[in-house]
Protein backbone atom coordinates (compact mmCIF):
# COMPACT_ATOMS: atom_id res chain seq x y z
CA UNK A 1 0.00 0.00 0.00
CA UNK A 2 1.21 3.45 -0.80
CA UNK A 3 1.21 6.47 1.45
CA UNK A 4 -1.59 8.05 -0.58
CA UNK A 5 -3.76 4.97 -0.11
CA UNK A 6 -3.22 5.10 3.65
CA UNK A 7 -4.42 8.73 3.72
CA UNK A 8 -7.83 7.59 2.40
CA UNK A 9 -8.34 5.04 5.21
CA UNK A 10 -10.59 5.96 8.14
CA UNK A 11 -9.48 3.98 11.22
CA UNK A 12 -12.06 3.51 13.95
CA UNK A 13 -11.19 6.11 16.66
CA UNK A 14 -12.42 3.78 19.42
CA UNK A 15 -10.09 1.07 18.21
CA UNK A 16 -7.20 3.50 17.94
CA UNK A 17 -7.87 4.93 21.38
CA UNK A 18 -7.58 1.48 22.87
CA UNK A 19 -4.27 0.70 21.24
CA UNK A 20 -1.44 0.36 23.69
CA UNK A 21 2.02 -1.03 23.72
CA UNK A 22 2.23 -4.33 25.52
CA UNK A 23 4.68 -4.87 28.34
CA UNK A 24 6.53 -8.13 28.76
CA UNK A 25 7.86 -8.08 32.28
CA UNK A 26 10.46 -10.13 34.12
CA UNK A 27 13.42 -12.14 32.95
CA UNK A 28 12.35 -15.15 30.94
CA UNK A 29 13.68 -18.53 31.90
CA UNK A 30 13.30 -19.68 28.33
CA UNK A 31 15.77 -19.33 25.49
CA UNK A 32 14.89 -16.67 22.91
CA UNK A 33 12.73 -14.54 25.21
CA UNK A 34 13.68 -10.94 25.85
CA UNK A 35 12.37 -8.24 28.17
CA UNK A 36 10.46 -5.52 26.36
CA UNK A 37 9.08 -2.47 28.16
CA UNK A 38 7.52 0.48 26.37
CA UNK A 39 5.27 3.45 26.95
CA UNK A 40 1.72 4.04 25.84
CA UNK A 41 0.10 6.18 23.18
CA UNK A 42 -2.60 8.27 24.82
CA UNK A 43 -5.96 8.80 23.02
CA UNK A 44 -5.19 12.51 22.60
CA UNK A 45 -1.85 11.62 20.97
CA UNK A 46 -3.59 9.24 18.58
CA UNK A 47 -6.25 11.81 17.71
CA UNK A 48 -3.54 14.26 16.55
CA UNK A 49 -1.95 11.74 14.17
CA UNK A 50 -2.44 11.86 10.43
CA UNK A 51 -4.40 8.98 8.86
CA UNK A 52 -1.11 7.54 7.65
CA UNK A 53 0.39 7.56 11.14
CA UNK A 54 -2.83 6.18 12.61
CA UNK A 55 -2.60 3.25 10.20
CA UNK A 56 1.05 2.72 11.13
CA UNK A 57 0.12 2.78 14.83
CA UNK A 58 -2.62 0.24 14.19
CA UNK A 59 -0.11 -2.04 12.47
CA UNK A 60 2.39 -1.66 15.33
CA UNK A 61 -0.27 -2.50 17.93
CA UNK A 62 -1.31 -5.58 15.92
CA UNK A 63 2.29 -6.81 15.82
CA UNK A 64 2.60 -6.33 19.58
CA UNK A 65 -0.59 -8.29 20.24
CA UNK A 66 0.45 -11.14 17.97
CA UNK A 67 3.96 -11.19 19.45
CA UNK A 68 2.70 -11.28 23.02
CA UNK A 69 0.38 -14.19 22.18
CA UNK A 70 3.23 -16.11 20.53
CA UNK A 71 5.56 -15.59 23.49
CA UNK A 72 2.88 -16.83 25.90
CA UNK A 73 2.12 -19.81 23.67
CA UNK A 74 5.81 -20.66 23.45
CA UNK A 75 6.24 -20.51 27.21
CA UNK A 76 3.25 -22.78 27.76
CA UNK A 77 4.55 -25.22 25.16
CA UNK A 78 7.97 -25.31 26.85
CA UNK A 79 6.33 -25.92 30.23
CA UNK A 80 4.35 -28.82 28.74
CA UNK A 81 7.51 -30.17 27.11
CA UNK A 82 9.38 -30.12 30.42
CA UNK A 83 6.49 -32.02 32.00
CA UNK A 84 6.61 -34.63 29.24
CA UNK A 85 10.35 -35.05 29.73
CA UNK A 86 9.91 -35.52 33.48
CA UNK A 87 7.16 -38.10 32.92
CA UNK A 88 9.28 -39.84 30.28
CA UNK A 89 12.29 -40.06 32.57
CA UNK A 90 10.11 -41.50 35.32
CA UNK A 91 8.77 -44.17 32.95
CA UNK A 92 12.28 -45.08 31.79
CA UNK A 93 13.51 -45.35 35.36
CA UNK A 94 10.59 -47.54 36.43
CA UNK A 95 10.92 -49.66 33.29
CA UNK A 96 14.63 -50.19 33.89
CA UNK A 97 13.90 -51.28 37.45
CA UNK A 98 11.30 -53.76 36.22
CA UNK A 99 13.72 -55.11 33.59
CA UNK A 100 16.33 -55.69 36.31
CA UNK A 101 13.73 -57.39 38.50
CA UNK A 102 12.65 -59.64 35.61
CA UNK A 103 16.25 -60.66 34.96
CA UNK A 104 16.71 -61.60 38.61
CA UNK A 105 13.46 -63.58 38.69
CA UNK A 106 14.41 -65.41 35.51
CA UNK A 107 17.86 -66.30 36.91
CA UNK A 108 16.27 -67.59 40.11
CA UNK A 109 13.76 -69.70 38.20
CA UNK A 110 16.44 -71.06 35.90
CA UNK A 111 18.46 -72.24 38.88
CA UNK A 112 15.48 -74.20 40.19
CA UNK A 113 14.30 -75.51 36.80
CA UNK A 114 14.68 -79.07 35.63
CA UNK A 115 13.27 -80.89 38.65
CA UNK A 116 9.83 -81.70 37.22
CA UNK A 117 9.01 -85.39 37.26
CA UNK A 118 5.55 -85.19 35.63
CA UNK A 119 3.73 -83.05 33.02
CA UNK A 120 1.73 -81.05 35.60
CA UNK A 121 4.88 -79.86 37.34
CA UNK A 122 6.46 -79.02 34.01
CA UNK A 123 3.42 -76.97 32.97
CA UNK A 124 3.55 -75.10 36.30
CA UNK A 125 7.25 -74.42 35.76
CA UNK A 126 6.62 -73.17 32.22
CA UNK A 127 3.80 -70.94 33.49
CA UNK A 128 6.17 -69.22 35.92
CA UNK A 129 8.67 -68.60 33.09
CA UNK A 130 5.91 -67.17 30.87
CA UNK A 131 4.88 -64.75 33.63
CA UNK A 132 8.47 -63.51 34.02
CA UNK A 133 8.75 -63.14 30.24
CA UNK A 134 5.48 -61.16 30.10
CA UNK A 135 6.59 -58.82 32.90
CA UNK A 136 9.95 -58.34 31.18
CA UNK A 137 8.22 -57.45 27.93
CA UNK A 138 5.96 -54.94 29.72
CA UNK A 139 9.03 -53.35 31.31
CA UNK A 140 10.72 -52.92 27.92
CA UNK A 141 7.51 -51.35 26.54
CA UNK A 142 7.54 -48.92 29.46
CA UNK A 143 11.11 -47.89 28.69
CA UNK A 144 10.24 -47.36 25.02
CA UNK A 145 7.17 -45.31 25.93
CA UNK A 146 9.27 -43.15 28.27
CA UNK A 147 11.90 -42.49 25.61
CA UNK A 148 9.19 -41.51 23.11
CA UNK A 149 7.73 -39.08 25.67
CA UNK A 150 11.16 -37.53 26.21
CA UNK A 151 11.56 -37.06 22.45
CA UNK A 152 8.12 -35.47 22.28
CA UNK A 153 8.99 -33.11 25.14
CA UNK A 154 12.25 -32.05 23.49
CA UNK A 155 10.38 -31.34 20.24
CA UNK A 156 7.84 -29.21 22.14
CA UNK A 157 10.62 -27.21 23.80
CA UNK A 158 12.29 -26.61 20.45
CA UNK A 159 9.02 -25.39 18.93
CA UNK A 160 8.26 -23.26 21.99
CA UNK A 161 11.65 -21.56 21.77
CA UNK A 162 11.01 -20.81 18.08
CA UNK A 163 7.62 -19.29 18.96
CA UNK A 164 9.21 -17.13 21.65
CA UNK A 165 11.88 -15.90 19.23
CA UNK A 166 9.25 -15.06 16.60
CA UNK A 167 7.01 -13.38 19.16
CA UNK A 168 9.87 -11.34 20.61
CA UNK A 169 10.82 -10.14 17.12
CA UNK A 170 7.21 -9.04 16.51
CA UNK A 171 7.13 -7.22 19.84
CA UNK A 172 10.39 -5.42 19.03
CA UNK A 173 9.10 -4.50 15.57
CA UNK A 174 5.79 -3.25 16.96
CA UNK A 175 7.59 -1.22 19.62
CA UNK A 176 9.80 0.41 16.99
CA UNK A 177 6.80 1.28 14.80
CA UNK A 178 4.95 2.86 17.70
CA UNK A 179 8.04 4.72 18.89
CA UNK A 180 8.49 6.08 15.36
CA UNK A 181 4.80 7.03 15.24
CA UNK A 182 5.09 8.90 18.53
CA UNK A 183 8.23 10.72 17.37
CA UNK A 184 6.66 11.63 14.02
CA UNK A 185 3.41 12.68 15.67
CA UNK A 186 5.05 14.92 18.27
CA UNK A 187 7.71 16.31 15.95
CA UNK A 188 6.35 17.34 12.60
CA UNK A 189 9.84 17.44 11.13
CA UNK A 190 10.57 13.79 11.98
CA UNK A 191 10.18 11.26 9.17
CA UNK A 192 7.10 9.05 9.32
CA UNK A 193 7.61 5.33 9.83
CA UNK A 194 7.77 3.25 6.67
CA UNK A 195 4.53 1.66 5.55
CA UNK A 196 4.36 -2.06 6.40
mmCIF file of N, CA, C and O in Angstrom, residues 130-175:
data_model
loop_
_atom_site.group_PDB
_atom_site.id
_atom_site.type_symbol
_atom_site.label_atom_id
_atom_site.label_comp_id
_atom_site.label_asym_id
_atom_site.label_seq_id
_atom_site.Cartn_x
_atom_site.Cartn_y
_atom_site.Cartn_z
ATOM 1 N N UNK A 130 6.700 -68.043 31.749
ATOM 2 C CA UNK A 130 5.906 -67.171 30.869
ATOM 3 C C UNK A 130 5.532 -65.871 31.583
ATOM 4 O O UNK A 130 5.532 -64.801 30.981
ATOM 5 N N UNK A 131 5.234 -65.964 32.874
ATOM 6 C CA UNK A 131 4.879 -64.754 33.633
ATOM 7 C C UNK A 131 6.071 -63.807 33.721
ATOM 8 O O UNK A 131 5.934 -62.592 33.547
ATOM 9 N N UNK A 132 7.264 -64.355 33.976
ATOM 10 C CA UNK A 132 8.467 -63.512 34.021
ATOM 11 C C UNK A 132 8.714 -62.873 32.657
ATOM 12 O O UNK A 132 9.032 -61.669 32.559
ATOM 13 N N UNK A 133 8.539 -63.663 31.591
ATOM 14 C CA UNK A 133 8.751 -63.144 30.238
ATOM 15 C C UNK A 133 7.762 -62.016 29.921
ATOM 16 O O UNK A 133 8.126 -60.987 29.324
ATOM 17 N N UNK A 134 6.495 -62.180 30.347
ATOM 18 C CA UNK A 134 5.477 -61.157 30.100
ATOM 19 C C UNK A 134 5.809 -59.867 30.848
ATOM 20 O O UNK A 134 5.705 -58.765 30.299
ATOM 21 N N UNK A 135 6.221 -59.999 32.116
ATOM 22 C CA UNK A 135 6.587 -58.822 32.902
ATOM 23 C C UNK A 135 7.809 -58.104 32.301
ATOM 24 O O UNK A 135 7.890 -56.879 32.279
ATOM 25 N N UNK A 136 8.747 -58.891 31.814
ATOM 26 C CA UNK A 136 9.952 -58.341 31.182
ATOM 27 C C UNK A 136 9.573 -57.544 29.938
ATOM 28 O O UNK A 136 10.073 -56.447 29.693
ATOM 29 N N UNK A 137 8.677 -58.122 29.154
ATOM 30 C CA UNK A 137 8.217 -57.450 27.934
ATOM 31 C C UNK A 137 7.512 -56.137 28.270
ATOM 32 O O UNK A 137 7.732 -55.115 27.607
ATOM 33 N N UNK A 138 6.654 -56.161 29.302
ATOM 34 C CA UNK A 138 5.963 -54.942 29.721
ATOM 35 C C UNK A 138 6.967 -53.868 30.167
ATOM 36 O O UNK A 138 6.778 -52.680 29.900
ATOM 37 N N UNK A 139 8.014 -54.286 30.845
ATOM 38 C CA UNK A 139 9.030 -53.348 31.309
ATOM 39 C C UNK A 139 9.748 -52.692 30.130
ATOM 40 O O UNK A 139 10.007 -51.480 30.133
ATOM 41 N N UNK A 140 10.058 -53.479 29.113
ATOM 42 C CA UNK A 140 10.716 -52.923 27.920
ATOM 43 C C UNK A 140 9.797 -51.946 27.194
ATOM 44 O O UNK A 140 10.247 -50.916 26.677
ATOM 45 N N UNK A 141 8.486 -52.270 27.149
ATOM 46 C CA UNK A 141 7.515 -51.350 26.540
ATOM 47 C C UNK A 141 7.460 -50.030 27.308
ATOM 48 O O UNK A 141 7.328 -48.953 26.712
ATOM 49 N N UNK A 142 7.562 -50.121 28.634
ATOM 50 C CA UNK A 142 7.541 -48.922 29.465
ATOM 51 C C UNK A 142 8.746 -48.036 29.167
ATOM 52 O O UNK A 142 8.629 -46.809 29.073
ATOM 53 N N UNK A 143 9.904 -48.647 29.016
ATOM 54 C CA UNK A 143 11.114 -47.888 28.693
ATOM 55 C C UNK A 143 10.960 -47.207 27.332
ATOM 56 O O UNK A 143 11.296 -46.021 27.171
ATOM 57 N N UNK A 144 10.425 -47.927 26.365
ATOM 58 C CA UNK A 144 10.241 -47.360 25.024
ATOM 59 C C UNK A 144 9.245 -46.208 25.052
ATOM 60 O O UNK A 144 9.460 -45.165 24.412
ATOM 61 N N UNK A 145 8.167 -46.374 25.813
ATOM 62 C CA UNK A 145 7.174 -45.306 25.933
ATOM 63 C C UNK A 145 7.791 -44.068 26.582
ATOM 64 O O UNK A 145 7.534 -42.931 26.164
ATOM 65 N N UNK A 146 8.609 -44.278 27.601
ATOM 66 C CA UNK A 146 9.269 -43.155 28.269
ATOM 67 C C UNK A 146 10.199 -42.408 27.343
ATOM 68 O O UNK A 146 10.223 -41.169 27.333
ATOM 69 N N UNK A 147 10.971 -43.146 26.548
ATOM 70 C CA UNK A 147 11.895 -42.490 25.611
ATOM 71 C C UNK A 147 11.139 -41.694 24.549
ATOM 72 O O UNK A 147 11.569 -40.605 24.147
ATOM 73 N N UNK A 148 10.004 -42.232 24.098
ATOM 74 C CA UNK A 148 9.192 -41.512 23.112
ATOM 75 C C UNK A 148 8.637 -40.227 23.715
ATOM 76 O O UNK A 148 8.573 -39.182 23.050
ATOM 77 N N UNK A 149 8.254 -40.277 24.989
ATOM 78 C CA UNK A 149 7.731 -39.085 25.667
ATOM 79 C C UNK A 149 8.824 -38.031 25.833
ATOM 80 O O UNK A 149 8.564 -36.824 25.692
ATOM 81 N N UNK A 150 10.031 -38.467 26.110
ATOM 82 C CA UNK A 150 11.162 -37.533 26.214
ATOM 83 C C UNK A 150 11.417 -36.855 24.870
ATOM 84 O O UNK A 150 11.627 -35.636 24.796
ATOM 85 N N UNK A 151 11.385 -37.632 23.790
ATOM 86 C CA UNK A 151 11.564 -37.061 22.450
ATOM 87 C C UNK A 151 10.473 -36.037 22.137
ATOM 88 O O UNK A 151 10.738 -34.964 21.572
ATOM 89 N N UNK A 152 9.239 -36.371 22.526
ATOM 90 C CA UNK A 152 8.116 -35.466 22.280
ATOM 91 C C UNK A 152 8.297 -34.165 23.069
ATOM 92 O O UNK A 152 8.029 -33.071 22.561
ATOM 93 N N UNK A 153 8.756 -34.296 24.314
ATOM 94 C CA UNK A 153 8.992 -33.110 25.137
ATOM 95 C C UNK A 153 10.079 -32.224 24.570
ATOM 96 O O UNK A 153 9.957 -30.996 24.557
ATOM 97 N N UNK A 154 11.160 -32.831 24.091
ATOM 98 C CA UNK A 154 12.248 -32.053 23.485
ATOM 99 C C UNK A 154 11.775 -31.313 22.237
ATOM 100 O O UNK A 154 12.164 -30.169 21.987
ATOM 101 N N UNK A 155 10.919 -31.981 21.440
ATOM 102 C CA UNK A 155 10.379 -31.337 20.238
ATOM 103 C C UNK A 155 9.493 -30.155 20.618
ATOM 104 O O UNK A 155 9.522 -29.101 19.963
ATOM 105 N N UNK A 156 8.703 -30.308 21.687
ATOM 106 C CA UNK A 156 7.835 -29.213 22.143
ATOM 107 C C UNK A 156 8.671 -28.027 22.616
ATOM 108 O O UNK A 156 8.339 -26.870 22.331
ATOM 109 N N UNK A 157 9.752 -28.294 23.322
ATOM 110 C CA UNK A 157 10.624 -27.214 23.799
ATOM 111 C C UNK A 157 11.259 -26.478 22.624
ATOM 112 O O UNK A 157 11.335 -25.244 22.608
ATOM 113 N N UNK A 158 11.691 -27.233 21.634
ATOM 114 C CA UNK A 158 12.294 -26.612 20.449
ATOM 115 C C UNK A 158 11.289 -25.699 19.741
ATOM 116 O O UNK A 158 11.604 -24.569 19.361
ATOM 117 N N UNK A 159 10.058 -26.194 19.589
ATOM 118 C CA UNK A 159 9.023 -25.385 18.931
ATOM 119 C C UNK A 159 8.664 -24.172 19.780
ATOM 120 O O UNK A 159 8.465 -23.071 19.257
ATOM 121 N N UNK A 160 8.578 -24.368 21.102
ATOM 122 C CA UNK A 160 8.260 -23.256 21.992
ATOM 123 C C UNK A 160 9.306 -22.159 21.933
ATOM 124 O O UNK A 160 8.977 -20.968 21.935
ATOM 125 N N UNK A 161 10.574 -22.550 21.883
ATOM 126 C CA UNK A 161 11.649 -21.557 21.769
ATOM 127 C C UNK A 161 11.538 -20.776 20.461
ATOM 128 O O UNK A 161 11.776 -19.565 20.420
ATOM 129 N N UNK A 162 11.172 -21.477 19.380
ATOM 130 C CA UNK A 162 11.010 -20.808 18.085
ATOM 131 C C UNK A 162 9.854 -19.805 18.147
ATOM 132 O O UNK A 162 9.946 -18.687 17.608
ATOM 133 N N UNK A 163 8.758 -20.197 18.820
ATOM 134 C CA UNK A 163 7.620 -19.285 18.955
ATOM 135 C C UNK A 163 7.995 -18.060 19.783
ATOM 136 O O UNK A 163 7.578 -16.937 19.474
ATOM 137 N N UNK A 164 8.771 -18.259 20.829
ATOM 138 C CA UNK A 164 9.208 -17.128 21.654
ATOM 139 C C UNK A 164 10.101 -16.184 20.850
ATOM 140 O O UNK A 164 9.967 -14.960 20.927
ATOM 141 N N UNK A 165 11.012 -16.758 20.057
ATOM 142 C CA UNK A 165 11.880 -15.903 19.227
ATOM 143 C C UNK A 165 11.046 -15.092 18.231
ATOM 144 O O UNK A 165 11.266 -13.888 18.061
ATOM 145 N N UNK A 166 10.091 -15.759 17.581
ATOM 146 C CA UNK A 166 9.253 -15.061 16.600
ATOM 147 C C UNK A 166 8.407 -13.985 17.283
ATOM 148 O O UNK A 166 8.276 -12.863 16.783
ATOM 149 N N UNK A 167 7.835 -14.338 18.435
ATOM 150 C CA UNK A 167 7.013 -13.378 19.161
ATOM 151 C C UNK A 167 7.813 -12.181 19.640
ATOM 152 O O UNK A 167 7.350 -11.030 19.565
ATOM 153 N N UNK A 168 9.016 -12.431 20.137
ATOM 154 C CA UNK A 168 9.875 -11.341 20.606
ATOM 155 C C UNK A 168 10.232 -10.404 19.457
ATOM 156 O O UNK A 168 10.257 -9.183 19.618
ATOM 157 N N UNK A 169 10.504 -10.979 18.283
ATOM 158 C CA UNK A 169 10.816 -10.144 17.116
ATOM 159 C C UNK A 169 9.624 -9.269 16.736
ATOM 160 O O UNK A 169 9.792 -8.089 16.388
ATOM 161 N N UNK A 170 8.410 -9.833 16.818
ATOM 162 C CA UNK A 170 7.214 -9.043 16.509
ATOM 163 C C UNK A 170 7.021 -7.926 17.532
ATOM 164 O O UNK A 170 6.647 -6.806 17.178
ATOM 165 N N UNK A 171 7.261 -8.234 18.797
ATOM 166 C CA UNK A 171 7.134 -7.217 19.843
ATOM 167 C C UNK A 171 8.133 -6.081 19.601
ATOM 168 O O UNK A 171 7.789 -4.902 19.687
ATOM 169 N N UNK A 172 9.373 -6.446 19.283
ATOM 170 C CA UNK A 172 10.386 -5.421 19.028
ATOM 171 C C UNK A 172 10.009 -4.574 17.817
ATOM 172 O O UNK A 172 10.159 -3.342 17.835
ATOM 173 N N UNK A 173 9.491 -5.229 16.774
ATOM 174 C CA UNK A 173 9.098 -4.497 15.570
ATOM 175 C C UNK A 173 7.920 -3.563 15.867
ATOM 176 O O UNK A 173 7.911 -2.403 15.450
ATOM 177 N N UNK A 174 6.936 -4.075 16.600
ATOM 178 C CA UNK A 174 5.787 -3.246 16.960
ATOM 179 C C UNK A 174 6.189 -2.064 17.828
ATOM 180 O O UNK A 174 5.688 -0.951 17.653
ATOM 181 N N UNK A 175 7.090 -2.313 18.777
ATOM 182 C CA UNK A 175 7.588 -1.223 19.625
ATOM 183 C C UNK A 175 8.261 -0.138 18.789
ATOM 184 O O UNK A 175 8.070 1.058 19.027
#
